[in-house]
Amino acid sequence: MAKRIKLKSAIKTYSFFDDVFEVAKLIPKGRVTSYGAIAAYLGTKMSARMVGWAMNVAHGDEKIPAHRVVNRIGLLTGKHHFETPNEMQKKLEREKIKIVKDKVVDFERHFWDPAREL
DNA sequence: GGTCTGACCGGCG
DNA sequence: ACGCCGGCCAGAC
């Protein structure tokens, strides 16, 4: 799936998806970020929706930690798109991130802002 | 080939 | 506080 997109982006001169993947791959273990933060870092903070769409296409690719991307308040909105709804939470908990009611505990503390860290 | 739809976000009533 | 709307852009139909 992700390969198909990569192929397409090779044809196009610019791919928003590719940039999203690049940033997503750089998210450190044990940290999380938001769709909006990634979009903002890429210059188009209004395209947060596309970041989610990109994750949808990318999930399945081990190199892309889609589980570390949540919405702006730390809610695991994308959990239903994993193989099982608790897959996302399990992966995060494995990285010492606690989840309560589909929400990242202490979201600000774990938040990784690409614009600030890169 | 127009139209609909998102794993979003900020703003406004 | 809460709900609605518009904008973003790629993919499915």
Coordinates of N, CA and C (backbone and C1' of nucleotides) in Angstrom, one line a residue:
Chain A
M1 N 0.8 -1.2 0.0 CA 0.0 0.0 0.0 C 0.9 1.3 0.0
A2 N 1.8 1.3 1.0 CA 2.7 2.5 1.1 C 3.6 2.5 -0.2
K3 N 3.9 1.4 -0.6 CA 4.8 1.3 -1.8 C 4.1 1.9 -3.0
R4 N 2.8 1.7 -3.1 CA 2.1 2.2 -4.3 C 2.2 3.8 -4.3
I5 N 2.0 4.3 -3.1 CA 2.0 5.8 -2.9 C 3.4 6.3 -3.3
K6 N 4.4 5.6 -2.8 CA 5.8 6.0 -3.0 C 6.1 6.0 -4.5
L7 N 5.6 5.1 -5.2 CA 5.7 5.0 -6.6 C 5.1 6.2 -7.3
K8 N 3.9 6.5 -6.9 CA 3.2 7.6 -7.4 C 4.0 8.9 -7.2
S9 N 4.5 9.1 -6.0 CA 5.2 10.3 -5.6 C 6.4 10.5 -6.4
A10 N 7.0 9.4 -6.9 CA 8.2 9.5 -7.6 C 7.9 10.1 -9.0
I11 N 6.7 9.9 -9.4 CA 6.3 10.5 -10.7 C 6.0 12.0 -10.5
K12 N 5.3 12.3 -9.4 CA 5.0 13.7 -9.1 C 6.2 14.4 -8.6
T13 N 6.2 15.7 -8.8 CA 7.4 16.5 -8.4 C 7.4 16.7 -6.9
Y14 N 6.2 16.7 -6.3 CA 6.1 17.0 -4.9 C 5.0 16.1 -4.3
S15 N 5.3 15.6 -3.1 CA 4.2 14.8 -2.5 C 4.1 15.1 -1.0
F16 N 3.0 15.6 -0.7 CA 2.7 15.9 0.7 C 2.8 14.7 1.6
F17 N 2.4 13.6 1.0 CA 2.4 12.3 1.7 C 3.9 11.9 2.1
D18 N 4.8 12.0 1.2 CA 6.1 11.7 1.4 C 6.7 12.5 2.6
D19 N 6.4 13.8 2.6 CA 6.9 14.6 3.7 C 6.3 14.1 5.0
V20 N 5.0 13.8 5.0 CA 4.4 13.3 6.2 C 5.1 12.0 6.7
F21 N 5.4 11.1 5.8 CA 6.1 9.9 6.2 C 7.4 10.2 6.8
E22 N 8.2 11.1 6.1 CA 9.5 11.5 6.6 C 9.4 11.9 8.1
V23 N 8.5 12.8 8.3 CA 8.4 13.4 9.7 C 8.0 12.3 10.7
A24 N 7.0 11.5 10.3 CA 6.5 10.4 11.1 C 7.6 9.5 11.5
K25 N 8.5 9.1 10.6 CA 9.5 8.2 10.9 C 10.5 8.8 11.9
L26 N 10.6 10.1 12.0 CA 11.5 10.7 12.9 C 11.0 10.9 14.4
I27 N 9.7 10.5 14.6 CA 9.2 10.7 15.9 C 9.9 9.7 16.8
P28 N 10.5 10.2 17.9 CA 11.3 9.4 18.8 C 10.4 8.4 19.5
K29 N 11.0 7.3 19.9 CA 10.2 6.3 20.7 C 9.8 6.9 22.0
G30 N 8.6 6.6 22.4 CA 8.1 7.2 23.7 C 7.6 8.6 23.6
R31 N 7.5 9.1 22.4 CA 7.0 10.5 22.3 C 5.8 10.4 21.3
V32 N 4.9 11.4 21.4 CA 3.8 11.5 20.5 C 3.7 12.9 19.9
T33 N 3.0 13.0 18.8 CA 2.8 14.3 18.2 C 1.4 14.3 17.6
S34 N 1.0 15.4 17.0 CA -0.4 15.5 16.5 C -0.4 15.7 15.0
Y35 N -1.5 15.4 14.4 CA -1.6 15.6 13.0 C -1.4 17.0 12.6
G36 N -1.9 17.9 13.4 CA -1.8 19.3 13.1 C -0.3 19.8 13.2
A37 N 0.4 19.3 14.2 CA 1.8 19.7 14.4 C 2.6 19.3 13.2
I38 N 2.4 18.1 12.7 CA 3.1 17.7 11.5 C 2.8 18.6 10.3
A39 N 1.5 18.8 10.1 CA 1.0 19.7 9.0 C 1.6 21.0 9.1
A40 N 1.7 21.6 10.3 CA 2.2 22.9 10.6 C 3.7 22.9 10.2
Y41 N 4.4 21.9 10.6 CA 5.8 21.8 10.3 C 6.1 21.8 8.8
L42 N 5.2 21.2 8.1 CA 5.3 21.1 6.6 C 4.8 22.4 5.9
G43 N 4.4 23.3 6.8 CA 4.0 24.6 6.2 C 2.5 24.8 6.0
T44 N 1.8 23.7 5.9 CA 0.4 23.9 5.7 C -0.4 23.3 6.8
K45 N -0.6 24.1 7.8 CA -1.2 23.6 9.0 C -2.7 23.4 8.9
M46 N -3.2 23.8 7.7 CA -4.6 23.5 7.5 C -4.9 22.2 6.9
S47 N -3.8 21.5 6.6 CA -4.0 20.2 5.9 C -3.8 19.0 6.9
A48 N -4.2 19.3 8.1 CA -4.0 18.2 9.1 C -4.8 17.0 8.7
R49 N -5.9 17.2 8.1 CA -6.7 16.0 7.6 C -5.9 15.1 6.8
M50 N -5.1 15.7 5.9 CA -4.3 14.9 5.0 C -3.3 14.1 5.7
V51 N -2.8 14.6 6.8 CA -1.8 13.8 7.6 C -2.5 12.6 8.1
G52 N -3.7 12.7 8.6 CA -4.4 11.5 9.0 C -4.6 10.5 7.9
W53 N -4.9 11.1 6.7 CA -5.1 10.3 5.5 C -3.8 9.6 5.2
A54 N -2.8 10.3 5.3 CA -1.5 9.7 5.0 C -1.2 8.5 5.9
M55 N -1.5 8.7 7.2 CA -1.3 7.6 8.2 C -2.1 6.4 7.8
N56 N -3.3 6.7 7.3 CA -4.2 5.6 6.9 C -3.6 4.7 5.8
V57 N -2.9 5.4 4.9 CA -2.3 4.7 3.8 C -1.0 4.0 4.3
A58 N -0.3 4.7 5.2 CA 1.0 4.2 5.7 C 0.9 3.1 6.7
H59 N -0.2 3.0 7.4 CA -0.2 2.0 8.5 C -0.1 0.6 7.9
G60 N 0.7 -0.2 8.5 CA 1.1 -1.4 8.0 C 2.6 -1.4 7.7
D61 N 3.1 -0.2 7.4 CA 4.5 -0.1 7.2 C 5.2 0.1 8.6
E62 N 6.0 -0.8 9.0 CA 6.7 -0.8 10.3 C 7.5 0.4 10.5
K63 N 8.0 1.0 9.5 CA 8.9 2.1 9.6 C 8.1 3.4 10.0
I64 N 6.9 3.4 9.8 CA 6.1 4.5 10.1 C 5.2 4.3 11.3
P65 N 5.6 4.9 12.4 CA 4.9 4.7 13.7 C 3.6 5.5 13.8
A66 N 2.6 5.1 13.1 CA 1.3 5.8 13.0 C 0.7 5.9 14.4
H67 N 1.1 5.0 15.3 CA 0.5 5.0 16.6 C 1.0 6.2 17.5
R68 N 2.1 6.8 17.1 CA 2.6 7.9 17.8 C 2.0 9.2 17.4
V69 N 1.0 9.2 16.5 CA 0.4 10.4 16.0 C -1.1 10.4 16.5
V70 N -1.4 11.3 17.3 CA -2.8 11.5 17.8 C -3.3 12.8 17.5
N71 N -4.5 13.1 17.9 CA -5.0 14.5 17.5 C -4.6 15.5 18.6
R72 N -5.0 16.7 18.4 CA -4.4 17.8 19.2 C -4.6 17.7 20.7
I73 N -5.6 17.0 21.1 CA -5.7 16.9 22.6 C -5.2 15.5 23.1
G74 N -4.6 14.8 22.3 CA -4.0 13.5 22.7 C -4.9 12.3 22.7
L75 N -6.0 12.5 21.9 CA -7.0 11.4 21.8 C -6.5 10.5 20.7
L76 N -6.7 9.2 21.0 CA -6.3 8.1 20.0 C -7.4 8.0 18.9
T77 N -7.6 9.0 18.2 CA -8.7 9.0 17.2 C -8.5 7.9 16.1
G78 N -7.3 7.5 15.8 CA -7.1 6.6 14.7 C -7.1 5.2 15.1
K79 N -7.4 4.8 16.3 CA -7.3 3.5 16.8 C -8.1 2.5 16.0
H80 N -9.2 2.9 15.5 CA -10.1 2.0 14.8 C -9.6 1.6 13.4
H81 N -8.5 2.2 13.0 CA -7.9 1.9 11.7 C -6.8 0.9 11.9
F82 N -6.5 0.5 13.1 CA -5.5 -0.5 13.3 C -6.2 -1.9 13.2
E83 N -5.4 -2.9 13.2 CA -5.9 -4.3 13.0 C -7.0 -4.5 14.1
T84 N -6.6 -4.1 15.3 CA -7.6 -4.2 16.4 C -7.6 -2.9 17.1
P85 N -8.7 -2.4 17.7 CA -8.8 -1.1 18.3 C -7.9 -0.9 19.4
N86 N -7.4 -1.9 20.1 CA -6.5 -1.7 21.2 C -5.0 -1.8 20.8
E87 N -4.8 -2.1 19.5 CA -3.4 -2.2 19.0 C -2.6 -0.9 19.2
M88 N -3.2 0.2 18.9 CA -2.6 1.5 19.0 C -2.2 1.8 20.5
Q89 N -3.1 1.5 21.4 CA -2.9 1.7 22.8 C -1.8 0.8 23.3
K90 N -1.8 -0.4 22.9 CA -0.8 -1.4 23.3 C 0.6 -0.9 22.9
K91 N 0.7 -0.5 21.7 CA 2.0 0.0 21.2 C 2.5 1.1 22.0
L92 N 1.6 2.0 22.3 CA 2.0 3.2 23.1 C 2.5 2.8 24.5
E93 N 1.7 1.9 25.1 CA 2.0 1.5 26.4 C 3.3 0.8 26.5
R94 N 3.6 0.1 25.4 CA 4.9 -0.6 25.3 C 6.1 0.5 25.4
E95 N 5.7 1.7 25.0 CA 6.8 2.7 25.0 C 6.6 3.6 26.2
K96 N 6.0 3.1 27.2 CA 5.8 3.8 28.5 C 4.9 5.0 28.5
I97 N 4.0 5.0 27.5 CA 3.0 6.0 27.5 C 1.7 5.5 27.9
K98 N 1.1 6.1 28.9 CA -0.1 5.6 29.5 C -1.3 6.2 28.8
I99 N -2.3 5.4 28.7 CA -3.6 5.8 28.0 C -4.7 5.6 28.9
V100 N -5.6 6.6 29.1 CA -6.8 6.4 29.8 C -7.9 6.9 29.0
K101 N -8.9 6.1 28.8 CA -10.1 6.4 28.0 C -9.6 7.0 26.6
D102 N -8.8 6.2 25.9 CA -8.3 6.6 24.6 C -7.6 7.9 24.5
K103 N -7.1 8.4 25.7 CA -6.4 9.6 25.7 C -5.0 9.5 26.4
V104 N -4.0 10.1 25.8 CA -2.7 10.1 26.3 C -2.6 10.9 27.6
V105 N -2.1 10.2 28.6 CA -2.0 10.8 29.9 C -0.7 11.7 29.9
D106 N -0.9 12.9 30.4 CA 0.3 13.9 30.4 C 0.7 14.1 28.9
F107 N -0.3 14.4 28.1 CA 0.0 14.6 26.7 C 1.1 15.7 26.4
E108 N 1.0 16.8 27.1 CA 2.0 17.9 26.9 C 3.4 17.4 27.1
R109 N 3.6 16.5 28.2 CA 4.9 16.1 28.5 C 5.5 15.2 27.5
H110 N 4.7 14.4 26.8 CA 5.1 13.5 25.8 C 5.1 14.1 24.4
F111 N 4.6 15.2 24.3 CA 4.4 15.8 23.0 C 5.7 16.2 22.3
W112 N 5.8 15.8 21.1 CA 7.0 16.0 20.3 C 6.7 16.9 19.1
D113 N 7.1 18.1 19.2 CA 6.8 19.1 18.1 C 7.9 19.2 17.1
P114 N 7.6 18.7 15.8 CA 8.6 18.7 14.8 C 9.2 20.0 14.5
A115 N 8.4 21.0 14.6 CA 8.9 22.4 14.3 C 9.9 22.8 15.4
R116 N 9.8 22.3 16.6 CA 10.7 22.7 17.7 C 11.9 21.8 17.8
E117 N 11.6 20.5 17.5 CA 12.7 19.5 17.7 C 13.6 19.3 16.5
L118 N 13.1 19.7 15.3 CA 13.9 19.5 14.1 C 14.7 20.7 13.7
Chain B
dG1 P -12.8 14.4 -19.0 O5' -13.6 14.6 -17.7 C5' -14.9 15.2 -17.7 C4' -15.5 15.3 -16.3 C3' -14.6 16.1 -15.3 O3' -15.5 16.8 -14.4 C1' -14.9 14.0 -14.4
dG2 P -15.4 18.3 -14.0 O5' -16.6 18.4 -13.0 C5' -17.9 18.2 -13.4 C4' -18.7 17.5 -12.3 C3' -18.7 18.2 -11.0 O3' -20.0 18.1 -10.4 C1' -17.8 16.0 -10.7
dT3 P -20.4 18.9 -9.1 O5' -20.4 17.7 -8.0 C5' -20.9 16.4 -8.4 C4' -20.7 15.5 -7.2 C3' -20.7 16.2 -5.8 O3' -21.5 15.5 -4.9 C1' -18.8 14.9 -6.0
dC4 P -21.9 16.0 -3.5 O5' -21.2 15.0 -2.6 C5' -21.5 13.6 -2.7 C4' -20.5 12.8 -2.0 C3' -20.3 13.2 -0.5 O3' -20.5 12.1 0.3 C1' -18.2 12.9 -1.6
dT5 P -20.7 12.3 1.9 O5' -19.3 11.8 2.4 C5' -18.8 10.5 2.0 C4' -17.3 10.4 2.4 C3' -17.0 10.9 3.8 O3' -16.2 10.0 4.5 C1' -15.5 11.8 2.3
dG6 P -16.4 9.6 6.0 O5' -15.9 10.8 6.6 C5' -14.8 10.9 7.6 C4' -13.5 10.4 7.1 C3' -12.4 10.7 8.0 O3' -11.5 9.6 8.1 C1' -12.1 11.7 5.8
dA7 P -11.9 8.6 9.5 O5' -10.6 8.8 10.4 C5' -10.8 9.0 11.8 C4' -9.5 9.5 12.3 C3' -8.9 10.7 11.6 O3' -8.6 11.6 12.5 C1' -7.2 9.0 11.8
dC8 P -9.6 12.8 12.8 O5' -8.7 14.1 12.4 C5' -7.3 14.0 12.4 C4' -6.7 15.4 12.3 C3' -6.9 16.2 13.6 O3' -5.8 17.0 13.8 C1' -8.0 17.3 11.8
dC9 P -5.7 17.9 15.1 O5' -6.3 19.2 14.6 C5' -5.5 19.9 13.6 C4' -5.9 21.3 13.4 C3' -6.2 22.0 14.8 O3' -5.7 23.3 14.7 C1' -8.1 22.1 13.4
dG10 P -5.4 24.2 16.1 O5' -6.2 25.5 15.7 C5' -5.9 26.1 14.4 C4' -7.1 27.0 14.0 C3' -7.5 27.9 15.2 O3' -7.5 29.3 14.7 C1' -9.4 26.8 14.4
dG11 P -7.9 30.5 15.7 O5' -9.4 30.8 15.1 C5' -9.6 30.8 13.7 C4' -11.1 31.0 13.5 C3' -11.8 32.1 14.4 O3' -12.6 32.9 13.7 C1' -12.9 30.0 14.5
dC12 P -13.2 34.3 14.4 O5' -14.7 34.1 14.2 C5' -15.3 33.4 13.1 C4' -16.7 32.9 13.5 C3' -17.4 33.8 14.4 O3' -18.7 34.0 14.0 C1' -17.4 31.6 15.2
dG13 P -19.6 35.2 14.6 O5' -20.9 34.5 15.0 C5' -21.5 33.6 14.1 C4' -22.5 32.7 14.8 C3' -23.5 33.5 15.7 O3' -24.8 32.9 15.6 C1' -22.3 31.8 17.0
Chain C
dA1 P -15.6 25.1 29.6 O5' -17.1 25.1 29.1 C5' -18.1 24.4 29.8 C4' -19.2 24.0 28.9 C3' -18.7 23.0 27.8 O3' -19.7 22.1 27.6 C1' -19.4 24.9 26.7
dC2 P -19.3 20.7 27.0 O5' -20.3 20.6 25.7 C5' -21.5 21.4 25.7 C4' -21.9 21.8 24.3 C3' -21.3 20.8 23.2 O3' -22.4 20.4 22.5 C1' -20.9 23.0 22.6
dG3 P -22.3 19.0 21.5 O5' -22.9 19.6 20.2 C5' -23.9 20.5 20.2 C4' -23.8 21.4 18.9 C3' -23.5 20.6 17.7 O3' -24.3 21.0 16.6 C1' -22.0 22.4 17.9
dC4 P -24.4 20.1 15.3 O5' -23.9 21.2 14.2 C5' -24.5 22.5 14.3 C4' -23.7 23.5 13.4 C3' -23.3 22.9 12.1 O3' -23.5 23.9 11.1 C1' -21.4 23.7 13.2
dC5 P -23.5 23.4 9.5 O5' -22.3 24.3 9.0 C5' -22.2 25.7 9.3 C4' -20.9 26.2 8.9 C3' -20.4 25.6 7.6 O3' -19.9 26.6 6.7 C1' -18.8 25.2 9.2
dG6 P -19.8 26.3 5.2 O5' -18.4 26.9 4.8 C5' -17.9 28.0 5.6 C4' -16.3 27.9 5.6 C3' -15.8 27.3 4.2 O3' -14.7 28.1 3.9 C1' -15.0 26.0 6.0
dG7 P -14.1 27.9 2.4 O5' -12.6 27.3 2.7 C5' -11.7 28.0 3.5 C4' -10.6 27.1 3.8 C3' -10.1 26.3 2.6 O3' -8.7 26.5 2.4 C1' -10.5 24.9 4.4
dC8 P -8.1 26.2 0.9 O5' -7.1 25.0 1.2 C5' -6.2 25.0 2.2 C4' -5.9 23.6 2.6 C3' -5.7 22.6 1.4 O3' -4.3 22.4 1.1 C1' -6.9 21.6 3.1
dC9 P -4.0 22.3 -0.4 O5' -4.2 20.7 -0.7 C5' -3.4 19.8 0.0 C4' -3.8 18.4 -0.3 C3' -3.9 18.1 -1.8 O3' -3.6 16.8 -2.1 C1' -5.9 17.6 -0.8
dA10 P -2.7 16.3 -3.3 O5' -2.9 14.7 -3.2 C5' -2.6 14.1 -2.0 C4' -3.6 12.9 -1.8 C3' -3.7 12.1 -3.1 O3' -3.7 10.7 -2.7 C1' -5.9 12.8 -2.3
dG11 P -3.5 9.6 -3.8 O5' -4.8 8.8 -3.7 C5' -5.2 8.3 -2.4 C4' -6.6 7.8 -2.4 C3' -7.0 7.0 -3.6 O3' -7.8 5.9 -3.1 C1' -8.5 8.7 -3.4
dA12 P -8.1 4.6 -3.9 O5' -9.7 4.4 -3.8 C5' -10.3 4.6 -2.5 C4' -11.8 4.8 -2.8 C3' -12.3 3.9 -3.9 O3' -13.6 3.3 -3.4 C1' -12.8 6.1 -4.4
dC13 P -14.3 2.1 -4.3 O5' -15.5 2.8 -5.0 C5' -16.2 3.8 -4.2 C4' -17.2 4.5 -5.2 C3' -17.6 3.7 -6.4 O3' -19.0 3.7 -6.5 C1' -16.9 5.8 -7.1

